[in-house]
Coordinates of C-alpha atoms and ligand atoms in Angstrom, one line a residue:
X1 CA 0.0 0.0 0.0
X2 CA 2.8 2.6 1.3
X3 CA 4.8 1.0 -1.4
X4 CA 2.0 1.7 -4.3
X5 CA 1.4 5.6 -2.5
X6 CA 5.0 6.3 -2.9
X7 CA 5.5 4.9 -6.7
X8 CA 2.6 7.3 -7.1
X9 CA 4.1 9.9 -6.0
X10 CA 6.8 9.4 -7.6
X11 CA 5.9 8.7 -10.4
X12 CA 3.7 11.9 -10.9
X13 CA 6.8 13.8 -9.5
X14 CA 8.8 12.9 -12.4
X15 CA 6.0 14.0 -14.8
X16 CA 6.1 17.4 -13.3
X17 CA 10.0 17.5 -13.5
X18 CA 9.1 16.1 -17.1
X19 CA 7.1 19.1 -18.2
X20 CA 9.1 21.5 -16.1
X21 CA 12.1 20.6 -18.0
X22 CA 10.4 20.1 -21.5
X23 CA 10.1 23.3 -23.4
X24 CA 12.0 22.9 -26.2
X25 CA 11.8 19.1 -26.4
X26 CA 7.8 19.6 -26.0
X27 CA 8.0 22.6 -28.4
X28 CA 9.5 20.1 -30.9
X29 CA 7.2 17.3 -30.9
X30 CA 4.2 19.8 -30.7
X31 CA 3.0 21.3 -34.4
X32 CA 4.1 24.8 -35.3
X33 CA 1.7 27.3 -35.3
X34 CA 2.1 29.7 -38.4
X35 CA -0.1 32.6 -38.3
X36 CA -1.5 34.1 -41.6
X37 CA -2.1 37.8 -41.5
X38 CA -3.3 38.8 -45.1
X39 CA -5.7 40.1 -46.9
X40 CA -8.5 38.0 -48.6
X41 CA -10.8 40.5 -48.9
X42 CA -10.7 43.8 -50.5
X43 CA -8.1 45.6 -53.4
X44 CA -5.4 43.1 -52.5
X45 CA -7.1 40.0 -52.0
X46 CA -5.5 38.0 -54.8
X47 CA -2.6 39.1 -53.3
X48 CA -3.3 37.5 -50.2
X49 CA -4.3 34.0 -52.0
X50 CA -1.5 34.1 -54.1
X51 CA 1.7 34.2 -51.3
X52 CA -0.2 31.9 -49.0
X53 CA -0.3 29.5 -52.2
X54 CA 3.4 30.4 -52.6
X55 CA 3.8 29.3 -48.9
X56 CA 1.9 26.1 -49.0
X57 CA 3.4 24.9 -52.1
X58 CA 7.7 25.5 -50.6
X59 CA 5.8 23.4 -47.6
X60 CA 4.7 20.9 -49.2
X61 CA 8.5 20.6 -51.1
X62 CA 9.7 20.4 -47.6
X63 CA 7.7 17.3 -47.0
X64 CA 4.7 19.4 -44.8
X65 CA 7.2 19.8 -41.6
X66 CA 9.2 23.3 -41.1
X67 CA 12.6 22.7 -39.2
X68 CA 11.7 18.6 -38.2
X69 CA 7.6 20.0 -37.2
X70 CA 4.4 19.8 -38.7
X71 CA 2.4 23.1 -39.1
X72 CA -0.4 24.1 -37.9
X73 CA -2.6 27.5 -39.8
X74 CA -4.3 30.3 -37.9
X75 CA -5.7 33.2 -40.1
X76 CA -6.8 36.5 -40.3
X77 CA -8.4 38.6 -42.6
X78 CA -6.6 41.5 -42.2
X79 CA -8.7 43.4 -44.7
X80 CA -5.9 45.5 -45.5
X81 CA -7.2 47.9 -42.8
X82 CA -4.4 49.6 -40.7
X83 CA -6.7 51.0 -38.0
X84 CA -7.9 46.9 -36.9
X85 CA -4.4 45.9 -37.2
X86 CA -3.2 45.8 -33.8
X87 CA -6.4 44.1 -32.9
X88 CA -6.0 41.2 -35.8
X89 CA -2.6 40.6 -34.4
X90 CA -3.0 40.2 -30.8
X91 CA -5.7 37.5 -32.1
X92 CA -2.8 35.2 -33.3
X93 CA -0.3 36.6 -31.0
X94 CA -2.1 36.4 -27.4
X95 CA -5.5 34.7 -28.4
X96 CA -3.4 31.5 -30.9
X97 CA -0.2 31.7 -29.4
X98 CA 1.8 31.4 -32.9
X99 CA 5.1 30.7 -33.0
X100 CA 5.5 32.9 -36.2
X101 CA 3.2 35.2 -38.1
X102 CA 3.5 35.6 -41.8
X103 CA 2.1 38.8 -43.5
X104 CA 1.0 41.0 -44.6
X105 CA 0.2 42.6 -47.9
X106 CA -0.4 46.2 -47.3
X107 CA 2.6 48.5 -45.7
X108 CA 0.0 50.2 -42.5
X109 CA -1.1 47.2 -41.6
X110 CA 2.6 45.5 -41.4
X111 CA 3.5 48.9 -39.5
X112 CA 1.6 47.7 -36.5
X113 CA 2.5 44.0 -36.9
X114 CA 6.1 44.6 -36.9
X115 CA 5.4 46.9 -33.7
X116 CA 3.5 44.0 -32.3
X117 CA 6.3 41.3 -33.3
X118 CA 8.8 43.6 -31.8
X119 CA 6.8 44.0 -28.3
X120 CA 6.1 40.4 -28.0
X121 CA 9.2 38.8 -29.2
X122 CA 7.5 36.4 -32.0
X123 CA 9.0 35.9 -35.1
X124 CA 7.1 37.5 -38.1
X125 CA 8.4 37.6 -42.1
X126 CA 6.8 40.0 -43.9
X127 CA 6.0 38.5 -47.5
X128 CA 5.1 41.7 -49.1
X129 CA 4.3 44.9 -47.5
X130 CA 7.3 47.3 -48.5
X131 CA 6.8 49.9 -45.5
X132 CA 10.7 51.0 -45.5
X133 CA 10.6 51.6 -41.4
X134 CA 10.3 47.7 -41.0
X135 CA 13.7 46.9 -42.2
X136 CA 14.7 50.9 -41.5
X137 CA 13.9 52.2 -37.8
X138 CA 12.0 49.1 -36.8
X139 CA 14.4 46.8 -37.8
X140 CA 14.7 44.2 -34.9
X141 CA 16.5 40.5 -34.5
X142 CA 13.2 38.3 -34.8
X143 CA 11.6 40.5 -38.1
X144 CA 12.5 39.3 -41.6
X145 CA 11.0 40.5 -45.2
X146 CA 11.2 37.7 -48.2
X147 CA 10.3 41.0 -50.3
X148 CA 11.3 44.0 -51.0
X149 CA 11.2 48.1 -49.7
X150 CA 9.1 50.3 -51.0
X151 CA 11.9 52.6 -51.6
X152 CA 13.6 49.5 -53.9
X153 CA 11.5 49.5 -56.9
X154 CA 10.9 53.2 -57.0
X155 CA 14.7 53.8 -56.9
X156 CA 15.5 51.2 -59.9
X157 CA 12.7 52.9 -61.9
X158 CA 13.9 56.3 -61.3
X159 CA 17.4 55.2 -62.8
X160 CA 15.9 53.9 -66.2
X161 CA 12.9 56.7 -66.5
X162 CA 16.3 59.0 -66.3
X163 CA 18.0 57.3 -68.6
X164 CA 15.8 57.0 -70.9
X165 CA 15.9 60.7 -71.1
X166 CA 12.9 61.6 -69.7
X167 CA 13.0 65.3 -67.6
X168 CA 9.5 66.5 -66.2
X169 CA 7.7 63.8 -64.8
X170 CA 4.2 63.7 -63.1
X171 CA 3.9 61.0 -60.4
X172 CA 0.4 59.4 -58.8
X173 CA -0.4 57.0 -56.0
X174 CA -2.5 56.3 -53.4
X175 CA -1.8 58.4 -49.9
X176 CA -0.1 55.7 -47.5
X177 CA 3.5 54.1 -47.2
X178 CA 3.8 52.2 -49.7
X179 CA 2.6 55.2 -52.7
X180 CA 5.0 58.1 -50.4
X181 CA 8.1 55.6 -50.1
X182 CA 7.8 54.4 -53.7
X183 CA 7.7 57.8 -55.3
X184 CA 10.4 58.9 -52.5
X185 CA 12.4 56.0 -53.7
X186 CA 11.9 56.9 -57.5
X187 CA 12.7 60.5 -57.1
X188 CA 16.0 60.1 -55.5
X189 CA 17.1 58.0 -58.6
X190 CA 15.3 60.6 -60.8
X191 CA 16.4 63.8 -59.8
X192 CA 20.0 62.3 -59.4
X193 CA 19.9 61.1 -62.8
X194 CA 18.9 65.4 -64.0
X195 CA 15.0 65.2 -64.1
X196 CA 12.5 66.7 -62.5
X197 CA 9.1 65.7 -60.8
X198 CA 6.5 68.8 -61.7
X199 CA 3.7 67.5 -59.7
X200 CA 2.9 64.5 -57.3
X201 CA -1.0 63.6 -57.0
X202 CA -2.3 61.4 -54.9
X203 CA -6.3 60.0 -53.7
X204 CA -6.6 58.0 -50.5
X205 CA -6.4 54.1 -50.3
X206 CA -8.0 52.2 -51.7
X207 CA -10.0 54.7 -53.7
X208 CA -10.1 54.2 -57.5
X209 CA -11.9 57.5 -58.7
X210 CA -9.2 58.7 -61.0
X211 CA -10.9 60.8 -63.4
X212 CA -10.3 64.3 -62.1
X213 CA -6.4 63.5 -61.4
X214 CA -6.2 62.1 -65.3
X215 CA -7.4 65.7 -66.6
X216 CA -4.6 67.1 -64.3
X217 CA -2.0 65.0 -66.2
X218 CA -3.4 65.5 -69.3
X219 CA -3.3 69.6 -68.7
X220 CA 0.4 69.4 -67.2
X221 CA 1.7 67.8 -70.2
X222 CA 4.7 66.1 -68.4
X223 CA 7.3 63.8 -70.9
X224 CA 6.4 60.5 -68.3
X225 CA 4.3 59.5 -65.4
X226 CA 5.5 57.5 -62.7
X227 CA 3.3 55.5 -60.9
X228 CA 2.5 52.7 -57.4
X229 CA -0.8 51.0 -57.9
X230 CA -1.7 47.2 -57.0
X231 CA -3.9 44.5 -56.9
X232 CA -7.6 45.7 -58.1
X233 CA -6.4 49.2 -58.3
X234 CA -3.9 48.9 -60.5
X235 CA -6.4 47.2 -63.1
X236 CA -8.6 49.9 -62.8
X237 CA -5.8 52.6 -62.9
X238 CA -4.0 51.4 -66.1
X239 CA -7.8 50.6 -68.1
X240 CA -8.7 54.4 -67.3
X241 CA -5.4 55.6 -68.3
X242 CA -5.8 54.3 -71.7
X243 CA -9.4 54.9 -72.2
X244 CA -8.7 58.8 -71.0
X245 CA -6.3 58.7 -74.1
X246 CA -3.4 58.9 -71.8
X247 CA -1.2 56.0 -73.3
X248 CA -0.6 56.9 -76.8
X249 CA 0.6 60.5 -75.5
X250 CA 2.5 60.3 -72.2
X251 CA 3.9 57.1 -71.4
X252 CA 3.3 55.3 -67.9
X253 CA 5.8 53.6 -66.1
X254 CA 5.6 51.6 -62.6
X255 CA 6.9 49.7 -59.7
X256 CA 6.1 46.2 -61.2
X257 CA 2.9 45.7 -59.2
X258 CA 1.3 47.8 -61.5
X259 CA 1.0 45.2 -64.0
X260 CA 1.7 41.5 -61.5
X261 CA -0.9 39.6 -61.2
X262 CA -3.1 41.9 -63.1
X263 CA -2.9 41.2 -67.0
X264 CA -6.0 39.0 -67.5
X265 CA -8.1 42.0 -66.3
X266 CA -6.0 44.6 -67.9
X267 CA -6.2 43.1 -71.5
X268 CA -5.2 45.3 -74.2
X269 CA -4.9 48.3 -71.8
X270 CA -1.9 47.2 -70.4
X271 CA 0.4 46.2 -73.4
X272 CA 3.5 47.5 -74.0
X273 CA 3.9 49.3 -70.3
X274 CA 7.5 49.4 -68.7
X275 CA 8.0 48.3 -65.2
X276 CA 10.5 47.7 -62.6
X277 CA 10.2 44.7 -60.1
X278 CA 12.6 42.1 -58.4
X279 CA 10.6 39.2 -60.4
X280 CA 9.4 38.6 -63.8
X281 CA 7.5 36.2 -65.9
X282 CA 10.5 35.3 -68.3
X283 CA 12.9 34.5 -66.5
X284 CA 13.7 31.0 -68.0
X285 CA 15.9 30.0 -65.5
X286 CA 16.0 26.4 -64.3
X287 CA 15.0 27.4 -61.3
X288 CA 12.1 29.2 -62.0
X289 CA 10.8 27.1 -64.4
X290 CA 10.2 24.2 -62.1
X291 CA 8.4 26.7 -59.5
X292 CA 5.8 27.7 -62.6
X293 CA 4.9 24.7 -63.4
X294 CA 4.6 22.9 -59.9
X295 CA 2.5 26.3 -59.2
X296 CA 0.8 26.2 -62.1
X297 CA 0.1 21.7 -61.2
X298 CA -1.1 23.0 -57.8
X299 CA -3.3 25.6 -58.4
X300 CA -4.5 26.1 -62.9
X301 CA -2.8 29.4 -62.0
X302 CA 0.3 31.0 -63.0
X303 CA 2.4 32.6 -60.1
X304 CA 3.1 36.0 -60.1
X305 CA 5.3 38.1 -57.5
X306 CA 3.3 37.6 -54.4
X307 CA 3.5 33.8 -55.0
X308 CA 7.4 34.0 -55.4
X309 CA 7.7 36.1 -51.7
X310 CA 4.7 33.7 -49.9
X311 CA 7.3 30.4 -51.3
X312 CA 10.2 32.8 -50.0
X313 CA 8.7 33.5 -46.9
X314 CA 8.7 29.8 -46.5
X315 CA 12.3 29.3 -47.3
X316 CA 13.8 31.6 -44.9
X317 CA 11.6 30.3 -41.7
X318 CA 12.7 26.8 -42.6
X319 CA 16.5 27.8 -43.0
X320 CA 15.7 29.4 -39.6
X321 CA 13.7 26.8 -38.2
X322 CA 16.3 23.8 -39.4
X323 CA 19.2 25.6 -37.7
X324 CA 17.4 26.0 -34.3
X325 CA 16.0 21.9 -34.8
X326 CA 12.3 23.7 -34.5
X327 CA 13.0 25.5 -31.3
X328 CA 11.6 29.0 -32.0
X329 CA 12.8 30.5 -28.8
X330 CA 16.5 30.1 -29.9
X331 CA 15.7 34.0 -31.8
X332 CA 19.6 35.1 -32.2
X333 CA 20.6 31.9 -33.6
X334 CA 17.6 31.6 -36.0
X335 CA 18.9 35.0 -37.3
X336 CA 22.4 34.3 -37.9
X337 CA 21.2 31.2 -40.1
X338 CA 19.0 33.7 -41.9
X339 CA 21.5 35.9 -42.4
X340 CA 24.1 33.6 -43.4
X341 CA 22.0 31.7 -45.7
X342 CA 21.6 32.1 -49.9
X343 CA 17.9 31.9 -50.6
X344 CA 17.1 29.8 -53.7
X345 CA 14.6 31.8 -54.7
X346 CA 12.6 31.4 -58.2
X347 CA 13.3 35.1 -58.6
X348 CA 17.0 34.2 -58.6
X349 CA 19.5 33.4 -55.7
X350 CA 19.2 36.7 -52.9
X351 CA 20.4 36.9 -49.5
X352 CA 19.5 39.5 -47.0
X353 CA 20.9 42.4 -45.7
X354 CA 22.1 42.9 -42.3
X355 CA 18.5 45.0 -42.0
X356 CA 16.8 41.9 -43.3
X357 CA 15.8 43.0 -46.1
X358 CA 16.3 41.3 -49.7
X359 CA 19.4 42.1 -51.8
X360 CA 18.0 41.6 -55.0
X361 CA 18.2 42.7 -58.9
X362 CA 15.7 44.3 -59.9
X363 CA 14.4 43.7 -63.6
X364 CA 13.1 45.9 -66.0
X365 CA 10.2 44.1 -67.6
X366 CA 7.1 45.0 -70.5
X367 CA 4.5 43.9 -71.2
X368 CA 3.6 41.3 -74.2
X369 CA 0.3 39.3 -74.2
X370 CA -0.2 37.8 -70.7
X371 CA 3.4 38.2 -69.4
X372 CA 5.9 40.7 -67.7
X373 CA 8.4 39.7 -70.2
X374 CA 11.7 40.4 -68.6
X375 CA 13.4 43.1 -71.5
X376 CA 17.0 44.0 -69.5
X377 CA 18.2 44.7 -65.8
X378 CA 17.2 48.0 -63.7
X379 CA 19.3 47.5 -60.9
X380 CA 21.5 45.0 -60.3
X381 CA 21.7 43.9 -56.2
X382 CA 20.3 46.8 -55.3
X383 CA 20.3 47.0 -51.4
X384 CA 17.6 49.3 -49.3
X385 CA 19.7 51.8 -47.6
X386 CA 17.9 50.7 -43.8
X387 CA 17.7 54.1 -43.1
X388 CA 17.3 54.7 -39.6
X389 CA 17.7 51.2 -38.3
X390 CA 20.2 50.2 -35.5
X391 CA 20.9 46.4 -35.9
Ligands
PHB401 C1 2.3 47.9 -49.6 O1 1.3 48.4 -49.1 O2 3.4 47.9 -49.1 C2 2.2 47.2 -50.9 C3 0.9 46.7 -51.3 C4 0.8 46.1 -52.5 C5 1.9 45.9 -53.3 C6 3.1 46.4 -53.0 C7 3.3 47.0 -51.7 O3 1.8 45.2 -54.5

């Protein structure tokens, strides 16, 4: 009896030493809980769809487990909605518990998740949104981007609209981060390169009532316009731009999401545009090849940027993830993986900066038919200067 009490005891005694002394062997054997912050409603919805596909598909060609675990999905429409941000985070931070949250698409709302990340110590890669203060003045140890700054393609497009020769330019955007930064970003490489930038308009996101800003263009006569739209936006923008009468007199140039993702709906509206982006649909490299068509086997689509950073976004969290053995507390050695590693990404091979933030080329594409045909290099490695961030 005494003899049964006390192998009871002890016995429950070493299960509470057990799961004292488990964290990391527990954390190992439990799943990993990936948070998905995007949009999947709203202008950038199909870019939401499109780098979670990119996600689930580098997944799946790491046999379903991230560094030695299975994963486990919590999501959240984040509506692309900076003022519920905070609120959709804390949901797969405090109410989840993730281990690492991936997202998101629009720059506001990745604002307040890298705030979040930073205040809560949790891992997040940002897959798209190009907010510059996330690898600038926000920069931290435990936040990564598989994407790109805003500043990035402005700046590379600024270098070619200069060199092409153009000299008063007219820009147009929406009024958040991402439109500010890219223009910022182009008119740095611009007004280096001996133009000038007569007149920036802008109409609040997500609006899409450009009619009275096209008669402003039209009456400013500038040589080019520069502009940042995306997703269902973009569609819209570039269809009204031709059907003011816009295209066959002023040509429109653009950070490549003007046209990624977006060339069924554009149709003819969008042929022959110039853009600058870190991806493109020509590449014809081995390695992007084999991601088309196992993208295209998955989902009867064809991938387009957002795809390439959700598979990205994938590859750096298992780089981290197999270095650490799945133990997502270990943050500072996670990072040095990450930042020692060469990504083999479909957009070709990058590696990021000590900001985390891509190194990348970026290409100068048009447009023919259905594709972003890759025509020549903008910038070649072109690295975000991480203004502002101490790291
Ligand atoms: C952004 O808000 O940072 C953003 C959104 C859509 C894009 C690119 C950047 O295609």
């Amino acid at each position: 009896m005494i003899q049964r009490t006390l192998g009871t005891t002890l016995t429950a005694l070493a299960a509470a030493t057990l799961l004292l002394a488990a964290p990391a062997a527990h954390a190992q054997g439990q799943k990993l809980k990936v948070g998905l912050m995007l949009p999947y409603t709203g202008t950038f919805a199909a870019l939401g769809t499109a780098i979670e596909n990119g996600f689930r598909l580098q997944l799946a060609e790491q046999g379903g487990k991230i560094g030695g675990r299975e994963v486990e999905f919590f999501k959240v429409d984040d509506e692309s909605d900076p003022s519920k941000a905070t609120e959709n985070v804390n949901k797969l931070i405090k109410r989840d518990g993730v281990d690492v949250i991936i997202g998101s698409v629009h720059s506001g709302v990745a604002m307040a998740m890298a705030k979040a990340a930073k205040d809560n110590n949790v891992l997040l890669i940002v897959p798209n949104a190009g907010a510059d203060a996330v690898t600038g003045p926000m920069c931290a140890p435990n936040i990564f981007r598989s994407s790109f700054s805003n500043w990035q393609p402005g700046f590379a497009m600024g270098e070619v609209m200069a060199k092409k020769g153009h000299k008063r330019v007219v820009t147009i955007t929406w009024k958040y981060a991402a439109g500010d930064e890219s223009v910022k970003g182009f008119k740095e490489a611009f007004t280096k390169g001996g133009g000038e930038v007569i007149k920036d308009l802008t109409l609040p996101f997500p609006n899409v009532e450009f009619q009275a800003l096209l008669t402003e263009i039209a009456a400013a006569k500038p040589d080019a316009v520069f502009t940042f739209f995306a997703g269902g936006g973009a569609v819209k923008f570039v269809k009204d731009y031709d059907a003011a009468g816009l295209k066959k007199t002023i040509p429109l140039y653009g950070s490549g999401f003007l046209t990624d993702g977006t060339l069924e709906a554009q149709g003819a509206s969008a042929e022959g545009l110039f853009t600058a982006l870190h991806y493109g649909d020509s590449l014809n490299t081995p390695r992007d090849n084999a991601f088309r068509l196992a993208y295209a086997k998955t989902y009867k689509l064809q991938p387009d940027v957002y795809a390439v950073q959700g598979y990205d976004a994938a590859q750096i969290l298992g780089v981290g993830l197999n270095a650490v053995k799945g133990d997502v507390s270990k943050k500072a050695e996670f990072a040095a993986a990450v930042q020692k590693a060469k990504i083999d990404s479909p957009r070709g091979p990058f590696m990021l900066s000590k900001a985390h933030n891509p190194v990348q080329d970026f290409y100068l594409r048009q447009v023919v038919g259905k594709e972003n045909k890759v025509v020549g290099v903008a910038s070649k490695a072109l690295t975000d200067p991480a203004r502002g961030c101490k790291m």
